[in-house]
Amino acid sequence: MFVYADNAATTAMSKAAANAMLPAMGELYGNPSSLHQKGREANMALMGARETIAKCLNAEPREVYFTGCGTEADNWAITEGARLGALAGKRHIISDTIEHHAVLHTLRRLEKQGFEVTYLPVHENGMVRLDELEAAIRPDTCLVTIMFVNNEIGTVQPIREIGKLCRERGVLFHTDAVQAVGHVPVDVAADNIDMLSLAAHKFHGPKGVGALYCKKSIRLQNFIEGGAQERNKRGGTEAIPSILAMAAALKESCAHLEENMEKVSAMRDRLIEGLSEIPCSRCNGDPDHRAPGIVSFCFEGIEGESLLLRLDLAGICASSGSACTSGSLDPSHVLLALGMPHEIAHGSLRLSLCEYNTMEEMDYILSQLPDIVRTLREMSPVWMHKLETMEDPYLAVK
Amino acid sequence: MAMEYSEKVMEHFARPHNVGTIEDANGVGEVGNAKCGDIMRMYLKINDEEIIEDVKFQTFGCASAIATSSIATDMIKGKPLSEALNLTNKAVVEALDGLPAVKVHCSVLAEQAVKAAVADYYQRRGVPCPIDLDAFDHEHEHGEEE
């Protein structure tokens, strides 16, 4: 059996997205900036896509800027939030410790430029606390950037409340919603969001296209000079095939949001239930504020890359926050931010699901994973050391 | 970042040789640390003719850590002790048809694990160890990956 359970890395493109792309690779080849009929035709399609995406976010079309990816949108939003703050003499930014590197590395650059950044702790459950955010806001705070859904542990932050607080205190609020859009309800108006980043390939759209939502009252500086596209803000001929596909994918995801959430959550819960039976395992994140499709576990005594590759041999695609999978020395900064020791963070596994998965696939994962964990433990000196201090849990189980 | 492992690495990772422990081992060595993400423990059974009669390993670590342990045990099993003393990480890498650059430290660890077990054998017999134990400490090097 083959199971793709790495949907937080990327998703398969939907039929709707692929079909939306086809005309743009055929007859719909005009440049939307051209005045002739071919240009007008392409421009109409582009406007339609922008409207669709705006509607899915409850935004206005002119508040949607197409970008090359979610990372670009994060870079743009945060850099702009900081620049606008500095114009008003405010150089303090608030974020948290489990952001994506697209956010963290942009913040590091701003720190080098003289901005001060407060990284809120996320505690054991991976959640930002509102009272801590409130206490961190200062008169010179210009921007709060907190992700909607964490890509590794699936925690869903209290975005609406964070947005409300920021609005009350007159601070710009950006959220990296790359793992949220198309998976959980996102409403920029109700959620009090000023800027939001999204990426098409996380909701069955194509790779290489994303969008930045930016509230119309915010005066963005041009990000790429040299063209009138994206209201002069981001020059460059629009990636029409990708943009049309992104809009089609998002429209479909949002139209089926509730049923997908229900279906995917049920599979997630089945996995969590089954994997919790493995001795010395722990489910990461928050039990109540969890994205429908993200399951993160740590298994003591084993290392994530081995686990990942053994799963791959069994036909299961997953990912791990272990150092070895990233090519760096340290395990995932997200798991470490939860206060997890290095040796346990090395044994992490993420299974991320979407509506294309089936319950049979979950059963297959559960038929393979426990044995793989056990096999790796049986050859692990770390596990053997652990058995010196406790009774072998496998003897107790069966 | 996707990495390419050779078929040989995958073979030894999927079906490692000589996994386990030896109860009456007369040389045991452990190197690495869990914080860095890999630990290897080697068990040697060396006979009176100083032939490595049996060797087993336990490893906590990535696919290449398991594969390097596995092939290192193959390379010294049934061989005179001198061969274990002369084992190099380079030979381990070659026997696996190469390792990705960021994984070369696993082969260093495999060499060190074998040598730590040999050193333990000499120590138990109260004989001076012909290899310099201080040449490596158990904090293995990650220098190659930078």
mmCIF file of C-alpha atoms in Angstrom, chain A residues 300-303 305-307 309-310 313 323-329 331 342-343 346-347 376-385 388, chain B residues 1 3 5 10 13-16 19-20 30 34-41 57-64 66 102-103 142 145-146:
data_model
loop_
_atom_site.group_PDB
_atom_site.id
_atom_site.type_symbol
_atom_site.label_atom_id
_atom_site.label_comp_id
_atom_site.label_asym_id
_atom_site.label_seq_id
_atom_site.Cartn_x
_atom_site.Cartn_y
_atom_site.Cartn_z
ATOM 1 C CA GLU A 300 11.587 7.704 22.909
ATOM 2 C CA GLY A 301 14.737 5.755 22.165
ATOM 3 C CA ILE A 302 14.711 6.082 18.391
ATOM 4 C CA GLU A 303 15.790 8.618 15.817
ATOM 5 C CA GLU A 305 15.271 9.775 10.105
ATOM 6 C CA SER A 306 15.493 6.017 10.585
ATOM 7 C CA LEU A 307 11.817 5.931 11.372
ATOM 8 C CA LEU A 309 13.032 5.891 5.946
ATOM 9 C CA ARG A 310 11.638 2.651 7.349
ATOM 10 C CA LEU A 313 10.230 1.395 2.686
ATOM 11 C CA ALA A 323 18.314 16.965 13.067
ATOM 12 C CA CYS A 324 19.332 14.289 10.605
ATOM 13 C CA THR A 325 16.453 14.994 8.268
ATOM 14 C CA SER A 326 17.238 18.674 8.088
ATOM 15 C CA GLY A 327 20.960 18.261 7.657
ATOM 16 C CA SER A 328 21.558 20.460 10.677
ATOM 17 C CA LEU A 329 22.842 19.583 14.111
ATOM 18 C CA PRO A 331 16.386 18.979 16.009
ATOM 19 C CA HIS A 342 17.181 17.026 22.296
ATOM 20 C CA GLU A 343 17.246 13.252 22.551
ATOM 21 C CA HIS A 346 15.286 13.525 17.599
ATOM 22 C CA GLY A 347 12.604 10.838 17.675
ATOM 23 C CA LEU A 376 14.380 0.375 15.905
ATOM 24 C CA ARG A 377 14.136 0.370 19.687
ATOM 25 C CA GLU A 378 15.431 -3.172 19.843
ATOM 26 C CA MET A 379 18.628 -2.023 18.187
ATOM 27 C CA SER A 380 18.892 1.218 20.155
ATOM 28 C CA PRO A 381 21.336 1.586 23.039
ATOM 29 C CA VAL A 382 19.291 4.566 24.240
ATOM 30 C CA TRP A 383 16.265 2.346 24.605
ATOM 31 C CA MET A 384 18.405 -0.309 26.328
ATOM 32 C CA HIS A 385 19.647 2.305 28.800
ATOM 33 C CA GLU A 388 17.714 -0.387 32.905
ATOM 34 C CA MET B 1 16.881 18.967 1.792
ATOM 35 C CA MET B 3 19.669 13.310 0.472
ATOM 36 C CA TYR B 5 21.796 7.253 0.027
ATOM 37 C CA MET B 10 19.796 1.368 2.183
ATOM 38 C CA PHE B 13 19.824 0.149 6.911
ATOM 39 C CA ALA B 14 16.835 -1.976 5.934
ATOM 40 C CA ARG B 15 18.456 -5.270 6.974
ATOM 41 C CA PRO B 16 21.386 -4.495 9.235
ATOM 42 C CA VAL B 19 22.403 -6.330 15.456
ATOM 43 C CA GLY B 20 22.173 -7.138 19.140
ATOM 44 C CA GLU B 30 30.026 3.054 23.248
ATOM 45 C CA ALA B 34 21.828 11.129 22.331
ATOM 46 C CA LYS B 35 21.771 14.901 22.257
ATOM 47 C CA CYS B 36 23.538 14.889 18.906
ATOM 48 C CA GLY B 37 21.254 12.172 17.697
ATOM 49 C CA ASP B 38 23.496 9.136 17.441
ATOM 50 C CA ILE B 39 24.985 6.567 19.779
ATOM 51 C CA MET B 40 26.737 3.350 18.805
ATOM 52 C CA ARG B 41 27.574 0.476 21.083
ATOM 53 C CA PHE B 57 26.082 -3.628 17.641
ATOM 54 C CA GLN B 58 23.286 -1.432 18.879
ATOM 55 C CA THR B 59 22.764 1.973 17.331
ATOM 56 C CA PHE B 60 20.491 4.914 17.975
ATOM 57 C CA GLY B 61 20.647 7.171 14.980
ATOM 58 C CA CYS B 62 19.827 7.881 11.394
ATOM 59 C CA ALA B 63 19.911 5.466 8.477
ATOM 60 C CA SER B 64 23.600 6.075 7.826
ATOM 61 C CA ILE B 66 22.800 2.151 11.336
ATOM 62 C CA VAL B 102 26.653 15.591 5.989
ATOM 63 C CA LYS B 103 26.655 11.916 7.012
ATOM 64 C CA HIS B 142 30.275 17.135 13.272
ATOM 65 C CA GLU B 145 28.656 19.120 7.791
ATOM 66 C CA GLU B 146 29.233 22.820 8.016
#
